[in-house]
Coordinates of N, CA and C in Angstrom, one line a residue:
A22 N 0.7 -1.5 0.1 CA -0.3 0.0 -0.1 C 0.9 1.6 0.0
A23 N 2.1 1.2 0.9 CA 2.7 2.3 0.8 C 3.5 2.6 -0.6
L24 N 4.2 1.7 -1.6 CA 4.6 1.8 -2.8 C 3.0 2.5 -3.7
S25 N 1.9 1.8 -3.1 CA 0.9 2.5 -4.4 C 0.8 4.2 -4.0
F26 N 0.9 4.8 -2.7 CA 0.8 5.8 -2.5 C 1.7 6.5 -3.3
K27 N 2.8 6.4 -2.7 CA 4.0 6.8 -3.3 C 3.7 7.2 -4.8
W28 N 3.6 5.8 -5.3 CA 3.2 6.1 -7.1 C 2.0 6.7 -7.3
G29 N 0.9 6.7 -6.4 CA 0.1 7.8 -6.6 C 0.3 9.5 -6.4
V30 N 1.4 9.8 -5.3 CA 2.0 11.2 -5.1 C 2.6 11.0 -6.6
R31 N 3.9 10.5 -7.0 CA 4.6 10.8 -8.3 C 3.7 11.3 -9.5
A32 N 2.5 10.2 -9.5 CA 1.7 10.3 -10.6 C 0.9 11.9 -10.3
A33 N 0.3 12.5 -9.5 CA 0.4 13.6 -9.5 C 1.1 14.7 -9.7
L34 N 2.3 14.7 -8.9 CA 3.1 15.6 -9.9 C 3.8 15.3 -11.1
T35 N 4.2 14.3 -11.8 CA 4.1 13.9 -13.0 C 3.1 14.8 -13.8
Q36 N 1.9 14.6 -13.9 CA 0.9 15.1 -14.3 C 1.1 16.4 -14.2
A37 N 1.1 17.5 -13.1 CA 1.0 18.3 -13.0 C 2.2 19.0 -13.9
V38 N 3.5 18.3 -13.5 CA 4.5 18.4 -14.5 C 4.4 18.4 -16.3
A39 N 4.1 17.6 -16.4 CA 3.4 17.3 -17.9 C 2.6 18.2 -18.6
C40 N 1.7 18.5 -17.6 CA 1.0 19.6 -18.6 C 0.7 21.0 -17.5
G41 N 1.8 21.6 -17.4 CA 2.1 22.6 -16.6 C 2.6 23.7 -17.6
P42 N 3.3 24.6 -17.3 CA 3.7 25.9 -18.5 C 4.7 25.6 -19.5
G43 N 4.2 25.5 -20.7 CA 5.2 25.1 -21.9 C 4.6 23.8 -22.7
F44 N 3.5 22.9 -22.3 CA 3.0 21.9 -22.4 C 2.4 22.1 -23.6
A45 N 1.6 23.0 -23.6 CA 0.6 23.3 -24.6 C 1.0 23.4 -26.1
D46 N 2.6 24.7 -25.9 CA 3.3 24.8 -26.7 C 3.8 23.7 -27.7
K47 N 4.1 22.7 -26.5 CA 4.8 21.3 -27.4 C 3.4 21.1 -28.3
R48 N 2.6 20.9 -27.9 CA 1.5 19.8 -28.2 C 1.5 20.7 -29.2
A49 N 0.8 22.3 -29.5 CA 0.3 22.6 -30.4 C 1.7 22.5 -31.8
L50 N 3.2 22.8 -31.3 CA 4.3 22.3 -32.2 C 4.3 21.2 -32.7
L51 N 3.9 20.2 -32.0 CA 3.6 18.4 -32.9 C 2.2 18.8 -33.8
A52 N 1.1 19.4 -33.7 CA 0.1 19.3 -34.6 C 0.7 20.0 -36.0
R53 N 1.6 21.3 -35.6 CA 2.0 21.7 -36.6 C 2.8 20.7 -38.0
T54 N 3.8 20.1 -36.8 CA 5.1 19.7 -37.9 C 4.6 18.6 -38.5
E55 N 3.3 17.9 -37.8 CA 3.0 16.5 -38.6 C 2.1 16.7 -39.9
R56 N 2.0 18.4 -40.2 CA 1.6 18.3 -41.6 C 2.3 18.9 -42.4
F57 N 3.8 18.6 -42.1 CA 4.9 19.9 -42.6 C 5.4 18.6 -44.2
S58 N 5.7 19.3 -45.2 CA 6.0 18.5 -46.3 C 7.2 17.5 -46.0
A59 N 7.9 16.6 -46.6 CA 8.7 16.1 -46.7 C 9.6 16.5 -46.6
P60 N 10.2 17.6 -47.5 CA 11.1 18.7 -47.2 C 11.8 19.6 -46.4
A61 N 10.3 20.4 -46.0 CA 10.0 20.8 -44.5 C 10.6 19.9 -43.3
L62 N 9.7 18.8 -43.0 CA 10.0 18.2 -42.3 C 11.5 17.8 -42.1
T63 N 12.4 17.4 -43.0 CA 13.4 17.2 -43.2 C 14.4 18.1 -42.4
A64 N 14.1 19.5 -43.2 CA 14.6 20.4 -42.7 C 14.9 21.0 -41.2
Y65 N 13.6 20.8 -40.9 CA 13.4 20.8 -39.0 C 13.9 20.1 -38.6
Q66 N 14.0 18.6 -38.9 CA 14.6 17.6 -38.1 C 16.2 17.7 -38.0
H67 N 17.0 18.3 -39.0 CA 17.8 18.7 -39.2 C 18.6 19.6 -38.2
T68 N 17.7 20.9 -38.3 CA 17.8 21.9 -37.1 C 17.5 21.6 -36.1
Q69 N 16.6 20.6 -35.5 CA 16.5 20.4 -34.0 C 17.5 19.2 -33.7
L70 N 18.1 18.6 -34.4 CA 19.2 17.4 -34.2 C 20.7 18.7 -34.2
A71 N 21.0 19.6 -35.0 CA 21.7 20.5 -34.5 C 22.2 20.9 -33.2
T72 N 20.4 21.1 -32.9 CA 20.3 22.2 -31.5 C 20.8 20.9 -30.3
V73 N 20.3 19.6 -30.7 CA 20.6 18.5 -29.8 C 22.3 18.3 -29.7
L74 N 23.0 18.4 -30.8 CA 24.1 17.8 -30.6 C 24.7 19.1 -30.1
N75 N 24.9 20.2 -30.8 CA 25.5 21.2 -29.7 C 25.2 21.7 -28.3
A76 N 23.8 21.2 -28.3 CA 23.9 21.3 -26.5 C 24.5 20.1 -26.1
A77 N 24.8 18.8 -26.4 CA 25.3 17.8 -26.0 C 26.9 18.4 -26.0
R78 N 27.5 19.2 -27.1 CA 28.8 19.1 -26.9 C 29.4 20.2 -25.9
K79 N 28.7 21.3 -25.7 CA 28.5 22.0 -24.5 C 28.2 21.8 -23.1
D80 N 27.2 20.2 -23.2 CA 26.8 20.7 -21.7 C 26.8 19.2 -21.4
V81 N 27.6 18.2 -22.0 CA 27.6 16.8 -21.5 C 29.3 16.2 -21.6
P82 N 29.8 16.1 -20.7 CA 30.8 15.7 -20.5 C 31.8 14.6 -21.5
F83 N 30.7 13.6 -21.9 CA 31.0 13.0 -22.6 C 31.4 12.9 -24.3
Y84 N 30.5 13.8 -24.6 CA 30.3 14.6 -25.7 C 31.2 15.6 -26.3
R85 N 31.9 16.3 -25.2 CA 32.2 17.4 -25.4 C 33.6 17.1 -26.3
G86 N 34.8 16.3 -26.0 CA 35.9 15.9 -26.6 C 34.9 15.2 -28.5
L87 N 34.2 14.7 -28.1 CA 33.9 13.9 -29.5 C 33.4 14.8 -30.4
L88 N 32.1 15.6 -30.0 CA 31.7 16.9 -31.3 C 32.9 17.9 -31.8
G89 N 33.7 18.3 -30.7 CA 34.4 19.4 -31.3 C 34.0 20.6 -30.6
A90 N 35.2 21.7 -31.3 CA 34.3 22.7 -30.5 C 33.6 23.9 -31.0
R91 N 34.0 23.8 -32.3 CA 33.0 24.4 -33.1 C 31.4 24.3 -33.4
L92 N 30.7 24.9 -33.2 CA 29.2 24.7 -33.9 C 28.4 24.0 -34.8
I93 N 27.6 23.1 -34.6 CA 27.0 22.3 -35.6 C 26.1 22.8 -36.5
A94 N 26.4 23.4 -37.8 CA 25.2 23.9 -38.7 C 24.3 22.8 -39.0
P95 N 22.9 23.0 -39.1 CA 21.6 22.0 -39.5 C 22.3 21.0 -40.8
Q96 N 22.8 21.5 -41.7 CA 23.1 20.8 -42.8 C 24.4 19.8 -42.5
E97 N 25.1 20.2 -41.3 CA 25.7 19.0 -41.1 C 25.8 17.9 -39.7
A98 N 24.4 18.0 -39.3 CA 23.9 17.9 -38.4 C 23.9 15.8 -38.4
V99 N 23.4 15.5 -39.8 CA 23.4 14.3 -39.9 C 25.0 13.3 -40.1
D100 N 25.8 14.2 -40.6 CA 27.3 13.6 -40.5 C 28.0 13.5 -39.6
A101 N 27.6 14.6 -38.6 CA 28.2 15.0 -37.0 C 27.7 13.6 -36.3
L102 N 26.3 13.4 -36.2 CA 25.7 12.2 -35.6 C 26.6 10.8 -36.2
K103 N 26.6 10.4 -37.1 CA 27.5 9.4 -37.9 C 28.7 9.4 -37.4
T104 N 29.5 10.1 -36.6 CA 30.7 9.9 -36.5 C 30.5 9.7 -34.4
L105 N 29.5 9.8 -34.1 CA 29.0 9.0 -32.6 C 29.2 7.6 -32.1
P106 N 29.7 7.2 -31.3 CA 29.7 5.7 -30.9 C 28.0 5.2 -31.0
V107 N 27.9 4.4 -30.9 CA 26.7 3.4 -30.8 C 26.5 2.8 -29.6
L108 N 25.7 3.2 -28.4 CA 26.2 3.0 -26.6 C 25.2 1.9 -27.0
D109 N 25.6 1.0 -25.8 CA 24.4 0.6 -24.7 C 24.3 0.6 -23.5
K110 N 23.6 -0.2 -22.9 CA 23.4 0.6 -21.8 C 24.4 0.7 -20.5
Q111 N 25.1 -1.0 -20.6 CA 26.4 -1.3 -19.9 C 27.4 0.3 -20.5
A112 N 27.5 0.4 -21.5 CA 28.9 1.6 -22.0 C 28.2 2.8 -21.1
V113 N 26.8 3.0 -21.2 CA 26.6 4.8 -20.6 C 26.8 4.4 -18.7
M114 N 26.2 3.1 -18.5 CA 26.3 3.2 -16.9 C 27.8 3.0 -16.5
A115 N 28.8 2.8 -17.1 CA 30.4 2.5 -16.9 C 30.8 3.8 -16.5
R116 N 29.8 4.9 -17.7 CA 30.5 6.4 -17.0 C 29.0 6.9 -17.2
R117 N 28.3 6.7 -16.0 CA 27.0 7.5 -15.9 C 27.2 9.1 -15.7
D118 N 27.9 9.2 -15.3 CA 28.1 11.0 -14.5 C 28.8 11.5 -16.0
D119 N 29.4 11.1 -16.7 CA 29.7 11.6 -18.0 C 28.5 12.1 -19.1
F120 N 27.5 11.6 -18.6 CA 26.1 11.4 -19.7 C 25.5 12.7 -19.2
V121 N 25.5 13.1 -17.6 CA 24.8 13.9 -17.1 C 24.9 15.4 -17.5
S122 N 24.3 16.2 -17.9 CA 24.2 17.3 -18.6 C 24.5 18.1 -17.2
T123 N 25.5 18.9 -17.6 CA 26.0 19.9 -16.6 C 25.3 21.1 -16.5
R124 N 24.5 21.5 -18.1 CA 23.6 23.0 -18.0 C 22.6 22.6 -16.7
P125 N 22.5 24.4 -16.0 CA 21.8 24.5 -14.5 C 20.3 23.9 -15.0
G126 N 19.8 23.6 -14.3 CA 18.4 23.3 -14.0 C 18.0 21.8 -13.0
L127 N 16.5 21.7 -13.0 CA 16.2 20.5 -12.0 C 16.3 19.5 -13.2
K128 N 16.9 18.5 -12.2 CA 17.1 17.0 -13.1 C 16.3 15.9 -12.2
L129 N 15.2 15.3 -13.2 CA 14.7 13.8 -12.1 C 15.1 12.8 -12.3
R130 N 15.6 12.2 -11.1 CA 16.0 10.9 -11.6 C 14.6 9.6 -12.2
G131 N 15.1 8.9 -13.0 CA 13.8 8.1 -13.8 C 14.4 6.5 -13.6
R132 N 13.7 5.6 -14.0 CA 14.5 4.3 -14.3 C 13.5 3.5 -15.0
S133 N 14.1 2.8 -16.2 CA 13.4 1.9 -17.0 C 12.8 1.0 -16.6
S134 N 12.3 0.1 -17.4 CA 11.6 -0.9 -16.5 C 12.6 -2.1 -16.4
G135 N 13.4 -2.1 -17.3 CA 14.4 -3.5 -17.2 C 13.9 -4.7 -18.0
S136 N 13.0 -4.3 -19.4 CA 13.0 -5.3 -20.3 C 14.0 -5.7 -21.2
T137 N 15.1 -5.1 -21.1 CA 16.1 -6.0 -21.7 C 17.2 -6.5 -21.1
G138 N 16.4 -6.6 -19.7 CA 17.6 -7.5 -18.8 C 17.9 -6.8 -17.3
F139 N 17.9 -5.7 -17.6 CA 18.2 -4.6 -16.5 C 17.9 -3.6 -16.1
S140 N 17.4 -2.6 -15.2 CA 17.0 -1.9 -15.1 C 18.0 -0.7 -15.4
F141 N 17.7 0.5 -16.0 CA 18.5 1.3 -16.3 C 18.1 2.8 -15.3
E142 N 19.0 3.2 -14.8 CA 19.2 4.5 -14.0 C 19.2 6.0 -14.5
G143 N 18.6 7.1 -15.3 CA 19.2 7.8 -15.7 C 18.4 9.8 -15.1
Y144 N 18.6 10.7 -15.9 CA 18.0 11.9 -15.5 C 17.3 12.6 -16.8
R145 N 15.9 13.0 -15.7 CA 15.1 13.8 -17.3 C 14.9 15.3 -16.6
D146 N 14.8 16.1 -17.8 CA 14.5 17.7 -16.9 C 13.1 17.7 -17.8
L147 N 12.3 18.8 -17.2 CA 11.1 19.0 -16.8 C 10.7 19.0 -18.5
A148 N 11.2 19.4 -19.4 CA 10.8 19.4 -21.0 C 11.5 18.1 -21.4
S149 N 11.5 17.4 -21.3 CA 11.6 16.1 -21.7 C 10.1 15.2 -21.5
I150 N 10.1 15.6 -20.3 CA 8.6 15.1 -19.3 C 7.4 15.4 -19.9
Q151 N 7.2 16.8 -20.3 CA 6.2 17.6 -21.5 C 6.2 17.1 -23.0
W152 N 7.8 16.8 -23.1 CA 7.9 15.9 -24.9 C 7.0 14.5 -24.6
E153 N 7.3 13.9 -24.1 CA 6.8 12.1 -23.6 C 5.2 12.8 -23.5
R154 N 5.0 13.5 -22.6 CA 3.2 13.2 -22.6 C 2.8 13.8 -23.8
A155 N 3.2 14.9 -24.5 CA 2.9 15.5 -25.8 C 2.7 14.6 -26.8
F156 N 3.5 14.0 -26.9 CA 3.9 12.9 -28.0 C 2.7 11.5 -27.7
I157 N 2.5 11.6 -26.2 CA 1.7 10.3 -26.3 C 0.2 10.8 -26.5
D158 N -0.1 11.9 -26.1 CA -1.3 13.0 -26.5 C -1.7 12.7 -27.6
R159 N -0.6 13.1 -28.9 CA -0.7 12.7 -30.4 C -0.9 11.2 -30.6
Y160 N -0.5 10.4 -30.2 CA -0.6 8.9 -30.6 C -1.8 8.5 -30.1
L161 N -2.3 8.9 -29.0 CA -3.9 8.7 -28.2 C -4.8 9.4 -29.4
R162 N -4.4 10.7 -30.0 CA -5.2 11.2 -30.6 C -5.5 10.4 -31.7
W163 N -4.3 10.4 -32.6 CA -4.3 9.7 -33.7 C -5.0 8.1 -33.7
A164 N -5.2 7.4 -32.5 CA -5.8 6.3 -32.7 C -7.2 6.7 -32.4
G165 N -7.7 7.7 -32.1 CA -9.4 7.9 -31.6 C -9.4 8.5 -30.5
W166 N -8.7 8.2 -29.5 CA -9.4 8.3 -28.2 C -9.1 9.9 -27.8
S167 N -9.9 9.8 -26.9 CA -10.5 11.7 -26.3 C -10.2 11.7 -24.8
P168 N -9.8 12.9 -24.2 CA -9.5 12.8 -22.5 C -11.2 12.3 -22.0
G169 N -11.1 11.8 -20.7 CA -12.2 11.0 -20.2 C -12.9 9.6 -20.9
A170 N -12.1 9.6 -22.1 CA -12.5 8.3 -22.8 C -11.8 6.6 -22.0
P171 N -12.2 5.8 -21.7 CA -11.7 4.8 -21.0 C -10.2 4.1 -21.4
R172 N -9.5 4.0 -21.3 CA -8.4 3.3 -21.8 C -7.6 2.2 -20.5
A173 N -6.6 1.5 -21.5 CA -5.7 0.6 -20.4 C -4.2 1.1 -21.2
W174 N -3.4 1.2 -19.9 CA -2.2 1.4 -20.6 C -1.0 0.5 -20.2
F175 N -0.2 0.1 -20.4 CA 0.5 -1.1 -20.0 C 2.4 -0.6 -20.7
R176 N 2.9 -0.2 -19.1 CA 4.3 -0.1 -19.2 C 5.0 -0.7 -18.1
G177 N 5.8 -0.1 -18.0 CA 6.9 -0.5 -16.9 C 7.0 0.1 -15.8
D178 N 6.4 0.7 -15.2 CA 6.5 1.5 -13.8 C 5.7 0.6 -13.0
T179 N 6.5 0.7 -12.0 CA 6.2 -0.3 -10.7 C 5.2 0.5 -9.8
V180 N 4.0 0.1 -9.5 CA 3.4 0.5 -9.3 C 2.8 0.0 -7.7
V181 N 3.2 -1.2 -7.8 CA 3.0 -1.9 -6.4 C 4.0 -2.6 -5.8
D182 N 4.5 -2.5 -4.7 CA 5.6 -3.6 -4.4 C 5.7 -4.5 -5.0
L183 N 7.1 -4.9 -5.1 CA 7.1 -6.3 -5.8 C 7.2 -7.2 -5.2
N184 N 7.1 -7.2 -4.1 CA 7.2 -8.3 -2.6 C 5.8 -8.2 -2.2
D185 N 4.8 -7.5 -2.7 CA 3.5 -7.6 -2.2 C 2.6 -8.6 -2.4
M186 N 2.4 -9.9 -2.0 CA 1.9 -10.7 -2.6 C 0.3 -10.7 -1.6
R187 N 0.0 -9.4 -1.5 CA -1.6 -9.4 -1.1 C -2.5 -9.3 -2.0
G188 N -1.8 -8.4 -3.0 CA -2.8 -7.6 -4.3 C -3.3 -6.5 -3.5
P189 N -4.0 -5.6 -4.3 CA -4.4 -5.6 -5.8 C -3.0 -5.2 -6.6
Y190 N -2.3 -5.9 -7.5 CA -1.5 -5.6 -8.8 C -1.4 -5.0 -9.3
W191 N -2.4 -3.6 -9.4 CA -2.7 -2.9 -10.0 C -3.2 -1.6 -9.4
V192 N -3.2 -0.3 -10.1 CA -3.4 0.8 -9.5 C -4.5 1.6 -10.5
K193 N -5.5 2.3 -9.9 CA -6.3 2.9 -10.9 C -5.9 4.2 -11.0
D194 N -5.6 4.8 -12.1 CA -5.1 6.4 -12.3 C -5.9 7.2 -12.4
P195 N -6.0 8.1 -11.6 CA -7.0 9.1 -11.6 C -7.7 10.0 -12.7
W196 N -6.1 10.2 -13.6 CA -5.9 10.8 -14.9 C -6.5 10.1 -16.1

């Protein structure tokens, strides 16, 4: 029961953050970009990729040496991405601190479900939570779901203590 309460508090906070200031802008941007022509979408993707790579170069210790000192232009972004190593969970976990952004701001700890054999712990900022929620909202809209309609959601969040043999083994999400 304690973990269920903890999950409920966490879910309420996540909901407040996910739908807080900035969320509506992210959802509106997704609605606009899904109607872009192929060339416009490619140009947008290259610009966003360059933005991410430049932020990683500046703020993430692991990428500082790999991406060089000069800014990456959108037309160079795909080639720059190809120079980076492919990483698995073990490689990231071995150097976890080198992958944490040094940019000031709130970093929330999160954990993967462990579906690949072991759980992975990392950090997220508020914007990443909002982007995740905006993408989920878009997928649900594409599927024909509307707010207030029932739905089942299957994912790897821990909502009850794994050692609790009394049940229930589910939690009703009030949202």
